[in-house]
Amino acid sequence: MESGRHAKTQQGLTLVELMVALLIGLLITLGATQLFITSKRSFNRVESLAKRQEAMRFLVDSLSLDIRTADKGGITTNGDDVLRLTYSGTRTEDPYCRFTEALQWVEYTHDDPSSSVRIRYQCTDTGDMSPAPLVDGIAGIGFSVAADGTYVDVDTLFLPLDEETEDERSIRFRVTNRNSVIE
């Protein structure tokens, strides 16, 4: 009977029980917050990587198309980071020119202050187009043309993926000029 009377007198939690419950709740909240922050950082890093990969794919596709379709002997470098490709008017319906024009030449350069690869081109009916940024986020780019002009080696150095890492990513690829190898 005494135990029943003791149960009736206790009507709430003690201060110690309340503090323990608050501490457990705080630990769970801190764990959930840390999980959210880690997930957000991971998401941002994956998104940044996807943007870099898309920029790299676009640069490789653009360079490859232009190098493959240039005239035989129409590939020159003007230093290590300038590539000039010439065409004899056979490349029409081009992304650079209007439908009635043919591409005359394309020039790729690297702009150090903005870390972008720039493109300049000329079509048959229009004047020299001023350099326009093609891809941003490039720390450097280098071109070397084979002595016989059949291929171009491209070295590209990308900026770090985020501010926390210091290592830079680079890509090397070789593109063969179709007009130089097909006789």
PDB file of C-alpha atoms in Angstrom:
ATOM      1  CA  MET A   1       0.000   0.000   0.000  1.00  0.00           C
ATOM      2  CA  GLU A   2       2.842   2.284   0.673  1.00  0.00           C
ATOM      3  CA  SER A   3       4.172   1.868  -2.845  1.00  0.00           C
ATOM      4  CA  GLY A   4       0.820   3.010  -4.246  1.00  0.00           C
ATOM      5  CA  ARG A   5       0.851   6.087  -2.058  1.00  0.00           C
ATOM      6  CA  HIS A   6       4.412   6.906  -3.185  1.00  0.00           C
ATOM      7  CA  ALA A   7       3.332   6.654  -6.851  1.00  0.00           C
ATOM      8  CA  LYS A   8       0.550   9.179  -6.278  1.00  0.00           C
ATOM      9  CA  THR A   9       2.880  11.779  -4.806  1.00  0.00           C
ATOM     10  CA  GLN A  10       5.325  11.789  -7.742  1.00  0.00           C
ATOM     11  CA  GLN A  11       3.732  13.952 -10.442  1.00  0.00           C
ATOM     12  CA  GLY A  12       6.635  15.033 -12.702  1.00  0.00           C
ATOM     13  CA  LEU A  13      10.236  14.567 -13.682  1.00  0.00           C
ATOM     14  CA  THR A  14      13.141  15.339 -11.464  1.00  0.00           C
ATOM     15  CA  LEU A  15      15.674  17.953 -12.499  1.00  0.00           C
ATOM     16  CA  VAL A  16      18.293  15.276 -13.174  1.00  0.00           C
ATOM     17  CA  GLU A  17      15.927  13.310 -15.447  1.00  0.00           C
ATOM     18  CA  LEU A  18      15.056  16.486 -17.350  1.00  0.00           C
ATOM     19  CA  MET A  19      18.734  17.400 -17.829  1.00  0.00           C
ATOM     20  CA  VAL A  20      19.561  13.892 -19.075  1.00  0.00           C
ATOM     21  CA  ALA A  21      16.655  14.037 -21.555  1.00  0.00           C
ATOM     22  CA  LEU A  22      17.790  17.472 -22.781  1.00  0.00           C
ATOM     23  CA  LEU A  23      21.370  16.218 -23.195  1.00  0.00           C
ATOM     24  CA  ILE A  24      20.229  13.203 -25.228  1.00  0.00           C
ATOM     25  CA  GLY A  25      18.060  15.459 -27.411  1.00  0.00           C
ATOM     26  CA  LEU A  26      20.964  17.869 -27.917  1.00  0.00           C
ATOM     27  CA  LEU A  27      23.314  15.051 -28.957  1.00  0.00           C
ATOM     28  CA  ILE A  28      20.772  13.753 -31.487  1.00  0.00           C
ATOM     29  CA  THR A  29      20.271  17.279 -32.885  1.00  0.00           C
ATOM     30  CA  LEU A  30      24.034  17.859 -33.160  1.00  0.00           C
ATOM     31  CA  GLY A  31      24.465  14.526 -34.943  1.00  0.00           C
ATOM     32  CA  ALA A  32      21.686  15.348 -37.421  1.00  0.00           C
ATOM     33  CA  THR A  33      23.170  18.825 -38.033  1.00  0.00           C
ATOM     34  CA  GLN A  34      26.634  17.363 -38.652  1.00  0.00           C
ATOM     35  CA  LEU A  35      25.153  14.824 -41.059  1.00  0.00           C
ATOM     36  CA  PHE A  36      23.358  17.614 -42.945  1.00  0.00           C
ATOM     37  CA  ILE A  37      26.513  19.749 -43.188  1.00  0.00           C
ATOM     38  CA  THR A  38      28.590  16.801 -44.426  1.00  0.00           C
ATOM     39  CA  SER A  39      25.943  15.904 -47.003  1.00  0.00           C
ATOM     40  CA  LYS A  40      25.743  19.511 -48.223  1.00  0.00           C
ATOM     41  CA  ARG A  41      29.533  19.730 -48.650  1.00  0.00           C
ATOM     42  CA  SER A  42      29.563  16.444 -50.521  1.00  0.00           C
ATOM     43  CA  PHE A  43      26.722  17.594 -52.782  1.00  0.00           C
ATOM     44  CA  ASN A  44      28.530  20.882 -53.551  1.00  0.00           C
ATOM     45  CA  ARG A  45      31.744  19.040 -54.364  1.00  0.00           C
ATOM     46  CA  VAL A  46      29.981  16.582 -56.689  1.00  0.00           C
ATOM     47  CA  GLU A  47      28.186  19.490 -58.394  1.00  0.00           C
ATOM     48  CA  SER A  48      31.497  21.329 -58.874  1.00  0.00           C
ATOM     49  CA  LEU A  49      33.071  18.176 -60.310  1.00  0.00           C
ATOM     50  CA  ALA A  50      30.146  17.731 -62.713  1.00  0.00           C
ATOM     51  CA  LYS A  51      30.570  21.312 -63.946  1.00  0.00           C
ATOM     52  CA  ARG A  52      34.298  20.748 -64.493  1.00  0.00           C
ATOM     53  CA  GLN A  53      33.669  17.520 -66.354  1.00  0.00           C
ATOM     54  CA  GLU A  54      31.079  19.202 -68.578  1.00  0.00           C
ATOM     55  CA  ALA A  55      33.486  22.079 -69.317  1.00  0.00           C
ATOM     56  CA  MET A  56      36.256  19.598 -70.097  1.00  0.00           C
ATOM     57  CA  ARG A  57      33.982  17.561 -72.383  1.00  0.00           C
ATOM     58  CA  PHE A  58      32.858  20.690 -74.242  1.00  0.00           C
ATOM     59  CA  LEU A  59      36.451  21.899 -74.694  1.00  0.00           C
ATOM     60  CA  VAL A  60      37.637  18.496 -75.928  1.00  0.00           C
ATOM     61  CA  ASP A  61      34.691  18.203 -78.343  1.00  0.00           C
ATOM     62  CA  SER A  62      35.190  21.717 -79.738  1.00  0.00           C
ATOM     63  CA  LEU A  63      38.940  21.332 -80.157  1.00  0.00           C
ATOM     64  CA  SER A  64      38.609  17.864 -81.667  1.00  0.00           C
ATOM     65  CA  LEU A  65      36.082  18.951 -84.287  1.00  0.00           C
ATOM     66  CA  ASP A  66      38.145  21.969 -85.316  1.00  0.00           C
ATOM     67  CA  ILE A  67      41.467  20.091 -85.448  1.00  0.00           C
ATOM     68  CA  ARG A  68      40.024  17.118 -87.351  1.00  0.00           C
ATOM     69  CA  THR A  69      38.456  19.302 -90.056  1.00  0.00           C
ATOM     70  CA  ALA A  70      41.266  21.840 -90.576  1.00  0.00           C
ATOM     71  CA  ASP A  71      43.058  22.026 -93.916  1.00  0.00           C
ATOM     72  CA  LYS A  72      46.116  19.903 -94.556  1.00  0.00           C
ATOM     73  CA  GLY A  73      49.016  21.984 -93.301  1.00  0.00           C
ATOM     74  CA  GLY A  74      46.546  24.442 -91.768  1.00  0.00           C
ATOM     75  CA  ILE A  75      47.484  23.865 -88.145  1.00  0.00           C
ATOM     76  CA  THR A  76      49.987  26.229 -86.542  1.00  0.00           C
ATOM     77  CA  THR A  77      50.943  27.226 -83.029  1.00  0.00           C
ATOM     78  CA  ASN A  78      51.900  30.726 -82.098  1.00  0.00           C
ATOM     79  CA  GLY A  79      53.795  29.992 -78.930  1.00  0.00           C
ATOM     80  CA  ASP A  80      52.762  27.311 -76.493  1.00  0.00           C
ATOM     81  CA  ASP A  81      49.205  28.441 -75.757  1.00  0.00           C
ATOM     82  CA  VAL A  82      47.841  29.643 -79.136  1.00  0.00           C
ATOM     83  CA  LEU A  83      46.484  27.264 -81.767  1.00  0.00           C
ATOM     84  CA  ARG A  84      45.416  28.521 -85.212  1.00  0.00           C
ATOM     85  CA  LEU A  85      43.469  26.346 -87.638  1.00  0.00           C
ATOM     86  CA  THR A  86      42.706  27.370 -91.228  1.00  0.00           C
ATOM     87  CA  TYR A  87      40.012  26.161 -93.614  1.00  0.00           C
ATOM     88  CA  SER A  88      39.646  26.566 -97.375  1.00  0.00           C
ATOM     89  CA  GLY A  89      35.918  27.284 -97.322  1.00  0.00           C
ATOM     90  CA  THR A  90      34.818  23.659 -97.265  1.00  0.00           C
ATOM     91  CA  ARG A  91      33.453  23.828 -93.730  1.00  0.00           C
ATOM     92  CA  THR A  92      29.947  25.274 -94.058  1.00  0.00           C
ATOM     93  CA  GLU A  93      26.889  25.118 -91.795  1.00  0.00           C
ATOM     94  CA  ASP A  94      29.295  25.695 -88.960  1.00  0.00           C
ATOM     95  CA  PRO A  95      28.376  26.640 -85.391  1.00  0.00           C
ATOM     96  CA  TYR A  96      30.576  29.737 -85.732  1.00  0.00           C
ATOM     97  CA  CYS A  97      29.247  31.131 -89.020  1.00  0.00           C
ATOM     98  CA  ARG A  98      25.852  31.796 -90.585  1.00  0.00           C
ATOM     99  CA  PHE A  99      24.470  29.313 -93.094  1.00  0.00           C
ATOM    100  CA  THR A 100      25.594  31.354 -96.107  1.00  0.00           C
ATOM    101  CA  GLU A 101      29.191  31.637 -94.905  1.00  0.00           C
ATOM    102  CA  ALA A 102      32.146  29.312 -94.673  1.00  0.00           C
ATOM    103  CA  LEU A 103      34.697  29.214 -91.888  1.00  0.00           C
ATOM    104  CA  GLN A 104      38.111  30.708 -92.778  1.00  0.00           C
ATOM    105  CA  TRP A 105      40.067  30.174 -89.551  1.00  0.00           C
ATOM    106  CA  VAL A 106      39.729  29.507 -85.809  1.00  0.00           C
ATOM    107  CA  GLU A 107      42.181  30.503 -83.120  1.00  0.00           C
ATOM    108  CA  TYR A 108      42.263  29.127 -79.560  1.00  0.00           C
ATOM    109  CA  THR A 109      44.108  31.088 -76.863  1.00  0.00           C
ATOM    110  CA  HIS A 110      44.373  30.985 -73.090  1.00  0.00           C
ATOM    111  CA  ASP A 111      43.604  34.096 -71.059  1.00  0.00           C
ATOM    112  CA  ASP A 112      45.519  33.899 -67.767  1.00  0.00           C
ATOM    113  CA  PRO A 113      43.721  36.593 -65.718  1.00  0.00           C
ATOM    114  CA  SER A 114      40.284  35.060 -66.198  1.00  0.00           C
ATOM    115  CA  SER A 115      41.483  31.442 -66.493  1.00  0.00           C
ATOM    116  CA  SER A 116      39.485  30.908 -69.650  1.00  0.00           C
ATOM    117  CA  VAL A 117      40.127  29.446 -73.068  1.00  0.00           C
ATOM    118  CA  ARG A 118      39.128  32.007 -75.670  1.00  0.00           C
ATOM    119  CA  ILE A 119      38.162  31.470 -79.275  1.00  0.00           C
ATOM    120  CA  ARG A 120      38.473  33.847 -82.205  1.00  0.00           C
ATOM    121  CA  TYR A 121      37.314  33.050 -85.741  1.00  0.00           C
ATOM    122  CA  GLN A 122      36.614  34.506 -89.151  1.00  0.00           C
ATOM    123  CA  CYS A 123      33.916  33.588 -91.657  1.00  0.00           C
ATOM    124  CA  THR A 124      33.865  34.445 -95.383  1.00  0.00           C
ATOM    125  CA  ASP A 125      31.376  37.348 -95.180  1.00  0.00           C
ATOM    126  CA  THR A 126      32.196  38.720 -91.718  1.00  0.00           C
ATOM    127  CA  GLY A 127      35.283  40.296 -90.280  1.00  0.00           C
ATOM    128  CA  ASP A 128      37.574  38.969 -87.598  1.00  0.00           C
ATOM    129  CA  MET A 129      35.512  38.160 -84.506  1.00  0.00           C
ATOM    130  CA  SER A 130      36.977  39.396 -81.228  1.00  0.00           C
ATOM    131  CA  PRO A 131      38.077  36.694 -78.797  1.00  0.00           C
ATOM    132  CA  ALA A 132      35.172  35.297 -76.776  1.00  0.00           C
ATOM    133  CA  PRO A 133      35.457  33.028 -73.742  1.00  0.00           C
ATOM    134  CA  LEU A 134      34.756  29.407 -74.627  1.00  0.00           C
ATOM    135  CA  VAL A 135      35.451  27.594 -71.334  1.00  0.00           C
ATOM    136  CA  ASP A 136      36.306  28.987 -67.883  1.00  0.00           C
ATOM    137  CA  GLY A 137      38.240  27.334 -65.066  1.00  0.00           C
ATOM    138  CA  ILE A 138      41.378  26.436 -67.031  1.00  0.00           C
ATOM    139  CA  ALA A 139      44.707  27.170 -65.353  1.00  0.00           C
ATOM    140  CA  GLY A 140      46.664  26.561 -68.539  1.00  0.00           C
ATOM    141  CA  ILE A 141      46.571  25.000 -71.955  1.00  0.00           C
ATOM    142  CA  GLY A 142      49.380  23.999 -74.280  1.00  0.00           C
ATOM    143  CA  PHE A 143      49.400  22.877 -77.885  1.00  0.00           C
ATOM    144  CA  SER A 144      52.106  21.052 -79.780  1.00  0.00           C
ATOM    145  CA  VAL A 145      51.724  20.208 -83.460  1.00  0.00           C
ATOM    146  CA  ALA A 146      53.471  17.215 -85.032  1.00  0.00           C
ATOM    147  CA  ALA A 147      56.245  18.145 -87.471  1.00  0.00           C
ATOM    148  CA  ASP A 148      54.235  16.737 -90.399  1.00  0.00           C
ATOM    149  CA  GLY A 149      51.021  18.431 -89.169  1.00  0.00           C
ATOM    150  CA  THR A 150      49.074  15.197 -88.836  1.00  0.00           C
ATOM    151  CA  TYR A 151      48.104  15.586 -85.187  1.00  0.00           C
ATOM    152  CA  VAL A 152      47.977  18.007 -82.266  1.00  0.00           C
ATOM    153  CA  ASP A 153      48.819  17.150 -78.659  1.00  0.00           C
ATOM    154  CA  VAL A 154      46.797  19.176 -76.170  1.00  0.00           C
ATOM    155  CA  ASP A 155      47.825  19.588 -72.524  1.00  0.00           C
ATOM    156  CA  THR A 156      45.158  21.149 -70.331  1.00  0.00           C
ATOM    157  CA  LEU A 157      45.550  22.020 -66.670  1.00  0.00           C
ATOM    158  CA  PHE A 158      42.334  22.592 -64.719  1.00  0.00           C
ATOM    159  CA  LEU A 159      42.052  24.605 -61.541  1.00  0.00           C
ATOM    160  CA  PRO A 160      41.495  22.806 -58.214  1.00  0.00           C
ATOM    161  CA  LEU A 161      38.009  21.385 -57.714  1.00  0.00           C
ATOM    162  CA  ASP A 162      37.468  23.477 -54.589  1.00  0.00           C
ATOM    163  CA  GLU A 163      39.318  25.884 -52.322  1.00  0.00           C
ATOM    164  CA  GLU A 164      40.229  23.163 -49.825  1.00  0.00           C
ATOM    165  CA  THR A 165      42.338  21.068 -52.200  1.00  0.00           C
ATOM    166  CA  GLU A 166      45.557  22.277 -53.725  1.00  0.00           C
ATOM    167  CA  ASP A 167      46.078  19.567 -56.320  1.00  0.00           C
ATOM    168  CA  GLU A 168      45.210  20.463 -59.897  1.00  0.00           C
ATOM    169  CA  ARG A 169      43.759  18.119 -62.461  1.00  0.00           C
ATOM    170  CA  SER A 170      45.135  17.859 -65.955  1.00  0.00           C
ATOM    171  CA  ILE A 171      44.188  16.099 -69.140  1.00  0.00           C
ATOM    172  CA  ARG A 172      46.234  15.234 -72.214  1.00  0.00           C
ATOM    173  CA  PHE A 173      44.837  14.125 -75.507  1.00  0.00           C
ATOM    174  CA  ARG A 174      45.863  13.839 -79.151  1.00  0.00           C
ATOM    175  CA  VAL A 175      43.681  14.714 -82.125  1.00  0.00           C
ATOM    176  CA  THR A 176      44.534  13.680 -85.686  1.00  0.00           C
ATOM    177  CA  ASN A 177      43.828  15.987 -88.605  1.00  0.00           C
ATOM    178  CA  ARG A 178      41.798  13.971 -91.125  1.00  0.00           C
ATOM    179  CA  ASN A 179      42.957  15.954 -94.164  1.00  0.00           C
ATOM    180  CA  SER A 180      46.615  15.260 -93.345  1.00  0.00           C
ATOM    181  CA  VAL A 181      46.281  11.498 -93.107  1.00  0.00           C
ATOM    182  CA  ILE A 182      43.794  10.925 -95.945  1.00  0.00           C
ATOM    183  CA  GLU A 183      45.395  11.366 -99.328  1.00  0.00           C
TER     184      GLU A 183
END
